[in-house]
Each structure stands twice: as C-alpha cells, then as structure tokens.
PDB file of C-alpha atoms in Angstrom:
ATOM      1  CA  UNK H 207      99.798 114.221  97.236  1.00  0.00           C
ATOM      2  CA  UNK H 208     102.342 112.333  95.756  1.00  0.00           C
ATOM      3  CA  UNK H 209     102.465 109.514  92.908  1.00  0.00           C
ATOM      4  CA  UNK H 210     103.779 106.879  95.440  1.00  0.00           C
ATOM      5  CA  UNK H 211     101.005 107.342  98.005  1.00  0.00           C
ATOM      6  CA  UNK H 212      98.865 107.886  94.760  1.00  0.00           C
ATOM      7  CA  UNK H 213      99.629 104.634  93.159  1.00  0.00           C
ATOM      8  CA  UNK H 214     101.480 102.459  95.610  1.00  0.00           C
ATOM      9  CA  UNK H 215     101.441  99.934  92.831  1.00  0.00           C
ATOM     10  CA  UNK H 216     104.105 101.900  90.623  1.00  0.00           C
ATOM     11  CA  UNK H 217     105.533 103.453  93.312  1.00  0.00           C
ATOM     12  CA  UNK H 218     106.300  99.838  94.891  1.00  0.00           C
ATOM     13  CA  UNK H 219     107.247  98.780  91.353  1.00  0.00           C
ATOM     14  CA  UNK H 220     110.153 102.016  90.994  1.00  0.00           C
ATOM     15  CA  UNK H 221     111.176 101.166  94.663  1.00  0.00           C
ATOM     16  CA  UNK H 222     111.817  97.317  94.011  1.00  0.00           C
ATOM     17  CA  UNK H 223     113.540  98.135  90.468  1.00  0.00           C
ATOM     18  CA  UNK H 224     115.981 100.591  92.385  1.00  0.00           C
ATOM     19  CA  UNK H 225     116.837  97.321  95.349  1.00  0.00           C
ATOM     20  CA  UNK H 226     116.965  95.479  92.040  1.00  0.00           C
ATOM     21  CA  UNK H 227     119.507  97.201  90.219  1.00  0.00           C
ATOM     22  CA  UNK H 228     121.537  98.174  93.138  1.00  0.00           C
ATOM     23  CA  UNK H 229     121.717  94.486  93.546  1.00  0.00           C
ATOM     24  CA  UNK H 230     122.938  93.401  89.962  1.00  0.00           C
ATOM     25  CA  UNK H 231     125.373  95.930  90.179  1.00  0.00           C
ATOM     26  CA  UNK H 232     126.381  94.573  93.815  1.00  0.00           C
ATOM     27  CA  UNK H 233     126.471  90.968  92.252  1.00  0.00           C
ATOM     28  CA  UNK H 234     128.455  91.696  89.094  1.00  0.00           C
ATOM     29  CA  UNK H 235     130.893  93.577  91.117  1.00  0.00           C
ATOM     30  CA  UNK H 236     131.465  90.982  93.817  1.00  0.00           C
ATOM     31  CA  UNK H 237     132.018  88.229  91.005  1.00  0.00           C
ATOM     32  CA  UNK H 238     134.330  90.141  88.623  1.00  0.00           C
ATOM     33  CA  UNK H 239     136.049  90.504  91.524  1.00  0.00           C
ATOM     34  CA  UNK H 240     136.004  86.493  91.974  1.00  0.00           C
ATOM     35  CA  UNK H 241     136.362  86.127  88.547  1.00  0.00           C
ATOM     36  CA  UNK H 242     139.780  88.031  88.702  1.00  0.00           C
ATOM     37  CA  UNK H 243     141.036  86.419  92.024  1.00  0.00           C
ATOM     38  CA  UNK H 244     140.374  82.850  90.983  1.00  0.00           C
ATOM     39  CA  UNK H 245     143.342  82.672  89.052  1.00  0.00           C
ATOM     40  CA  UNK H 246     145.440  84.812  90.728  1.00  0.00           C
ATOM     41  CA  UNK H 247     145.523  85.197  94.452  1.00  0.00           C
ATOM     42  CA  UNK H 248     143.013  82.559  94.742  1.00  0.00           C
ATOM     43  CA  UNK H 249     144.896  79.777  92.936  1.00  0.00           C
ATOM     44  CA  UNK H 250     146.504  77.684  95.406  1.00  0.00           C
ATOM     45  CA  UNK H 251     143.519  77.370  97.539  1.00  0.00           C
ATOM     46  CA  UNK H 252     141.074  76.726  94.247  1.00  0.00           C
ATOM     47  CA  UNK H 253     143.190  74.191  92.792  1.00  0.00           C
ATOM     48  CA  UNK H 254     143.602  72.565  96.421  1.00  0.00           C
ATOM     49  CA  UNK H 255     140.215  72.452  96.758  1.00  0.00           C
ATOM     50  CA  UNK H 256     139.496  70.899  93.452  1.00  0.00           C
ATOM     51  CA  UNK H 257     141.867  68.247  93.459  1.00  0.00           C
ATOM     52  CA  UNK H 258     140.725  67.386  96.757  1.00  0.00           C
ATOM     53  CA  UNK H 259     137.260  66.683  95.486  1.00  0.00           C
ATOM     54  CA  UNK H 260     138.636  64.891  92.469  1.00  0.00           C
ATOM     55  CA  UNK H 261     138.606  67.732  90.025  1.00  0.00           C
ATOM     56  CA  UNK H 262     141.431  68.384  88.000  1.00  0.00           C
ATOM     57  CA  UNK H 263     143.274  71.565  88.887  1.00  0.00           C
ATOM     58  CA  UNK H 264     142.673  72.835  85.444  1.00  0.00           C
ATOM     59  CA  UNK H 265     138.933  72.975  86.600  1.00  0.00           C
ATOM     60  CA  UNK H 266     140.149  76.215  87.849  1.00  0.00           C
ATOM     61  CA  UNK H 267     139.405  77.791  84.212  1.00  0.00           C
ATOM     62  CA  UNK H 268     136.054  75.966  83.987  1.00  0.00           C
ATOM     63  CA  UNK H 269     135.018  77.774  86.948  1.00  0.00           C
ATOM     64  CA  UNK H 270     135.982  81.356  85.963  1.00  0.00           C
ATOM     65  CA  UNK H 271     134.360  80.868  82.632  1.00  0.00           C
ATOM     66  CA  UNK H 272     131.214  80.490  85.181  1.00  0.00           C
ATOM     67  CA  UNK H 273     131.915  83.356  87.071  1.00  0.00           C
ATOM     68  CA  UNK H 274     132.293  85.405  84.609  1.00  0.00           C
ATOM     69  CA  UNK H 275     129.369  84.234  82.205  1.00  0.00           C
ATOM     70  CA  UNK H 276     127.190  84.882  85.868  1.00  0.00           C
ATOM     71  CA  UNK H 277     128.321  88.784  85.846  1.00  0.00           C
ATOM     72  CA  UNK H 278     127.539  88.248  82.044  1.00  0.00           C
ATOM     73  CA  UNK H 279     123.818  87.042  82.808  1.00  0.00           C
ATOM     74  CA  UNK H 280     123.608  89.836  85.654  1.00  0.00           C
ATOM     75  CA  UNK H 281     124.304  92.331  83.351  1.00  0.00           C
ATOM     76  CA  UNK H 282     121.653  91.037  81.000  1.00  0.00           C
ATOM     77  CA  UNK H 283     119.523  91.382  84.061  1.00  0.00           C
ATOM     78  CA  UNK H 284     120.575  94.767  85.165  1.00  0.00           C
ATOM     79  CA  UNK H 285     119.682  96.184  81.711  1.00  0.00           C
ATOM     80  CA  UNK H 286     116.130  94.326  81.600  1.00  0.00           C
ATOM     81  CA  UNK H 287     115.427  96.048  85.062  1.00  0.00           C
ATOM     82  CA  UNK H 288     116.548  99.693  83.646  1.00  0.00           C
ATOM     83  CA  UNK H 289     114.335  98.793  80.636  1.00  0.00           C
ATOM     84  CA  UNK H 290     111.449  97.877  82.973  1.00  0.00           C
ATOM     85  CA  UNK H 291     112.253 100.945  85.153  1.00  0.00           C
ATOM     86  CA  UNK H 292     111.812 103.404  82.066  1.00  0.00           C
ATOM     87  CA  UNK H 293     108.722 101.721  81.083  1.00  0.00           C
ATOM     88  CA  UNK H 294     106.722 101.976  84.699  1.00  0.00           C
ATOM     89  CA  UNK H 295     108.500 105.681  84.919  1.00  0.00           C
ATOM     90  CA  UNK H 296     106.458 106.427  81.506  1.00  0.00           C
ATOM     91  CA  UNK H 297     102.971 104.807  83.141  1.00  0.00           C
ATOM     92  CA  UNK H 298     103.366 106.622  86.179  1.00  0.00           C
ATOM     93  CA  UNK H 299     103.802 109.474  84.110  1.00  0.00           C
ATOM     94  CA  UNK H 300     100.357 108.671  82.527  1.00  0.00           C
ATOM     95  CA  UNK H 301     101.823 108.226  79.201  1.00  0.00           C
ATOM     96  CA  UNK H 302     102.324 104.580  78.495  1.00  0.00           C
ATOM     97  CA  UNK H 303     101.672 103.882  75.226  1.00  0.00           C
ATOM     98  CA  UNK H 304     105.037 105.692  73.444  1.00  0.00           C
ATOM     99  CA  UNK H 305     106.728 104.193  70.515  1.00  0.00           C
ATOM    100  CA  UNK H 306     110.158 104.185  72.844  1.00  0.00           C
ATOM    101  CA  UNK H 307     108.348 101.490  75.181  1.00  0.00           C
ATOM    102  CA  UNK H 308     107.786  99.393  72.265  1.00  0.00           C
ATOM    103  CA  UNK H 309     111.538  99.906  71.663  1.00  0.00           C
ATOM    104  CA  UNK H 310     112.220  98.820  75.235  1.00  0.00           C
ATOM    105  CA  UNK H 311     109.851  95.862  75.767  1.00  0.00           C
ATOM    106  CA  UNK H 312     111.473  94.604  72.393  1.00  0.00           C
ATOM    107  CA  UNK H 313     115.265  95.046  73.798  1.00  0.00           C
ATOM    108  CA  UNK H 314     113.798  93.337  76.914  1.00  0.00           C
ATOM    109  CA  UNK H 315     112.991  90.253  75.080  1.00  0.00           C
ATOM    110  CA  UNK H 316     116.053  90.232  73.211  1.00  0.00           C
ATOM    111  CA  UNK H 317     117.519  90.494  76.851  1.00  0.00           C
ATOM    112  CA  UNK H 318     115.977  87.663  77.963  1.00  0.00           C
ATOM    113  CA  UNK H 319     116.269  85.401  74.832  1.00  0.00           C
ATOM    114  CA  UNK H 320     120.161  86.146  75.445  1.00  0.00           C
ATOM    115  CA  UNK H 321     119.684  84.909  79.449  1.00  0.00           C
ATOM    116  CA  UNK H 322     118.395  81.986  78.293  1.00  0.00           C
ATOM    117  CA  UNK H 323     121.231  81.081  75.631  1.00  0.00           C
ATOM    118  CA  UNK H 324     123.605  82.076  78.085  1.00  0.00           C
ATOM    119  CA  UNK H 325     122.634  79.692  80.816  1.00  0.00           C
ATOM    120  CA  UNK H 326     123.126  76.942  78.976  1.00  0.00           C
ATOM    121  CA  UNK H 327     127.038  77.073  78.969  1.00  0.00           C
ATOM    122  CA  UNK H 328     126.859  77.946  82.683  1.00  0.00           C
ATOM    123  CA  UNK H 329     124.421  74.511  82.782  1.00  0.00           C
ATOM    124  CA  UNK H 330     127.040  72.364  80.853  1.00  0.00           C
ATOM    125  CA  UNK H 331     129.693  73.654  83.400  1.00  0.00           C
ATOM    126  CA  UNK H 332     127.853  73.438  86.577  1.00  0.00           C
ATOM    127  CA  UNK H 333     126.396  69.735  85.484  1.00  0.00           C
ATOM    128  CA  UNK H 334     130.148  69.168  84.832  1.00  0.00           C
ATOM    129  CA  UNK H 335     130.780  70.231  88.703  1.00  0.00           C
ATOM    130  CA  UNK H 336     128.223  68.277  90.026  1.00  0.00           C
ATOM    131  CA  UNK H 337     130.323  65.243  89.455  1.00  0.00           C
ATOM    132  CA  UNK H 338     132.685  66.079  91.972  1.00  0.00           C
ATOM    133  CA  UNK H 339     130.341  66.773  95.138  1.00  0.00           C
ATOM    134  CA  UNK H 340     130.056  64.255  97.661  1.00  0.00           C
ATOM    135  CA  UNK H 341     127.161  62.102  97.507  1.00  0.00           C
ATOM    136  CA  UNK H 342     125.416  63.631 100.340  1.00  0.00           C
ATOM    137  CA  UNK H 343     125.421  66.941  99.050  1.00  0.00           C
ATOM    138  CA  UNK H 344     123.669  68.312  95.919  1.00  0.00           C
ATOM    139  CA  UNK H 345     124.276  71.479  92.766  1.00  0.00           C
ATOM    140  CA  UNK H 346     120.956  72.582  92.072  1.00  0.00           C
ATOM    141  CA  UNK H 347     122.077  75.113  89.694  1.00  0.00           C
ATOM    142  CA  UNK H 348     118.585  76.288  87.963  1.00  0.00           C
ATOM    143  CA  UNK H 349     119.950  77.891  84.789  1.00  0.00           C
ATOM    144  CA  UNK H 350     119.847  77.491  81.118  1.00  0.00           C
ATOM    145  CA  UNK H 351     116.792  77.221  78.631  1.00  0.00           C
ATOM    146  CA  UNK H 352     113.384  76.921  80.901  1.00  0.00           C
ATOM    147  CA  UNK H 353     109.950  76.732  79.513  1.00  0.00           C
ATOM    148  CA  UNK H 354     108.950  80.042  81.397  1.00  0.00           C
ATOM    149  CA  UNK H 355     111.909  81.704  79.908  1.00  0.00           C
ATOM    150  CA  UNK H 356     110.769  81.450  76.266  1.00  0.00           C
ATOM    151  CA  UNK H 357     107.223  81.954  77.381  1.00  0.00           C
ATOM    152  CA  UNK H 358     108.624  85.348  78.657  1.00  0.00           C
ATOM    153  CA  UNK H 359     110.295  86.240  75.775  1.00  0.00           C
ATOM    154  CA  UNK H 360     107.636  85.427  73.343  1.00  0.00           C
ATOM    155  CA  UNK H 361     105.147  87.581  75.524  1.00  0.00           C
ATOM    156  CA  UNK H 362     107.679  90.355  75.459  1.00  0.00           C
ATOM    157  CA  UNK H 363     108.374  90.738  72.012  1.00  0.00           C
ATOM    158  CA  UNK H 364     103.923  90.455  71.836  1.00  0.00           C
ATOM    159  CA  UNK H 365     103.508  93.174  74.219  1.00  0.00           C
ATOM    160  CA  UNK H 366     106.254  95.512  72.098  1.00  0.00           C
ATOM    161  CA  UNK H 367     104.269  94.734  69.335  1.00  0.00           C
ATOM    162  CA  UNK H 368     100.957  95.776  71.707  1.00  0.00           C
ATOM    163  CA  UNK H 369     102.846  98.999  72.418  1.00  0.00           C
ATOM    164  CA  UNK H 370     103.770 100.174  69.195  1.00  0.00           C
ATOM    165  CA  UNK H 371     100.515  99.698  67.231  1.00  0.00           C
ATOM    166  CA  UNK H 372      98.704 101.184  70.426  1.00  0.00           C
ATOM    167  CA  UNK H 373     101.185 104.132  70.297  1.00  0.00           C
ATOM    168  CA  UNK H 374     100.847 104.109  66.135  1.00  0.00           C
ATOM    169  CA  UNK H 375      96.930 104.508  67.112  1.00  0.00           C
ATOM    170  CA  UNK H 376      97.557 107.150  69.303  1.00  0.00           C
ATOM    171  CA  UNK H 377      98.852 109.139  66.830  1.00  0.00           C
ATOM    172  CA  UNK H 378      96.494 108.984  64.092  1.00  0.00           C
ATOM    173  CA  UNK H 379      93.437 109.631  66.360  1.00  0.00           C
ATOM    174  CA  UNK H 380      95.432 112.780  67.475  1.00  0.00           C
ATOM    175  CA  UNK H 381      95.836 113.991  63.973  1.00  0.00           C
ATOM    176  CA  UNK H 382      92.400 113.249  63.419  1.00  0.00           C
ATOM    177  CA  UNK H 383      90.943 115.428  66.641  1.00  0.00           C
TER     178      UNK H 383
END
C-alpha cells in the first residue's frame, strides 16, 4: 500500500500543492505576457480604453506596474507553495522535525511578510483605478496589508522556531541513546 491511500491527508496536501504551483506558474506566465503587450501591441486599444473611462492615457504605465508587481506576488506565492511542498514531502516521509524545515517555514514567512508589503503598491494603484469605473460597477481588489496576513507570518516564523528547537532536541536525545 501506498502513502496516498495511506495518508490521504498528505497525499491530498502533495496533490493540491502540484494544481497549485502549476497554477502560479500558469498565472505569472499569462501576465508577463500582459505585462509585455500592454505597451506594445496592446497600446492603442489600452489607451482607448482608458481615456474613454476618463483615465489619462499615461494610466497605461500605472497598469503594467500592476501587472507586473501581480507576477511579482505570484512568484512569492509559487515559492511559499514549493516551501510547503518540501515540508509535507519530509512528514510524509516520517521525518518532520529537520533543521531544513525550520529553514523553510522561516523563508515562508519572509515570503509572506514580502506579499503583504507588496500588495500595498498594487492597493494604491488599483484604489487609483477605481476612480474611473462607472458607478454601477465596483474594483474589489483584496490586496495589501490584512490582519490574517501578519497573523500568518508571525505564526510562521513561531512554528520555524517550533521546528528547529524540536529538531535541536532530536539530536541531543539521539546522542544520548
């Protein structure tokens, strides 16, 4: 028997981190790819578009700094998932308390602490936007510094913390046995 159909818990966990990735790496692709036709083959239409909502055309520049600050934050999120993919490949392993996931749970916080700065430009600009949509319609554009965000992080950089002293332990009761 397997270690899916033995733990369908980390097995479901692996499987989700693989869509995951795959779909960071989907996402950053598709908006460099945005991010590079914007102002280029794109131009004419953007800048129609914008002046026809009121935006200057030189909103045009405002809105491939978003773009590409969005394949910024997925790549932030890409490496948190390979992080977190490492990590619940070393539990199903049966060896989860290595000074490496300490490492990882650490570069995961710093991962998301840099998510959360990052949104906030990509707040300013889409707040910015917002101006220019009709009435009727609405921007919700749910990004920047968020209360569970820093709540994460803190409990990230806690659990590395966890991880290393448990793997420290570890080590001395082995010497000792």
């Amino acid at each position: 028997m397997n270690k899916l159909t033995t733990d369908p818990l980390m097995g479901s966990a692996r499987i989700l981190l693989v869509i995951l990735i795959g779909l960071t790496i989907l996402g950053m692709a598709l908006l460099a790819i945005v991010a590079g036709a914007l102002p280029t083959v794109l131009r004419e239409q953007a800048i129609i578009s914008l002046t026809e909502v009121g935006a200057p055309a030189s909103a045009i520049w405002a809105l491939v700094a978003a773009v590409v600050m969005l394949v910024g934050l997925l790549f932030l999120a890409y490496r948190f998932f390979r992080e977190l993919y490492a990590i619940v490949a070393t539990v199903n392993e049966g060896d989860p308390f290595q000074p490496e996931n300490g490492n990882r749970l650490a570069k995961m916080g710093w991962l998301a602490l840099a998510a959360q700065i990052l949104g906030v430009p990509i707040m300013i600009i889409g707040g910015w936007f917002s101006q220019f949509t009709p009435e009727d319609g609405s921007v919700d554009l749910n990004v920047g510094i968020s209360g569970g965000g820093i709540l994460l992080v803190l409990t990230l950089f806690i659990l590395a913390r966890v991880f290393r002293k448990g793997a420290e332990m570890r080590e001395e009761l082995e010497g000792v046995v």
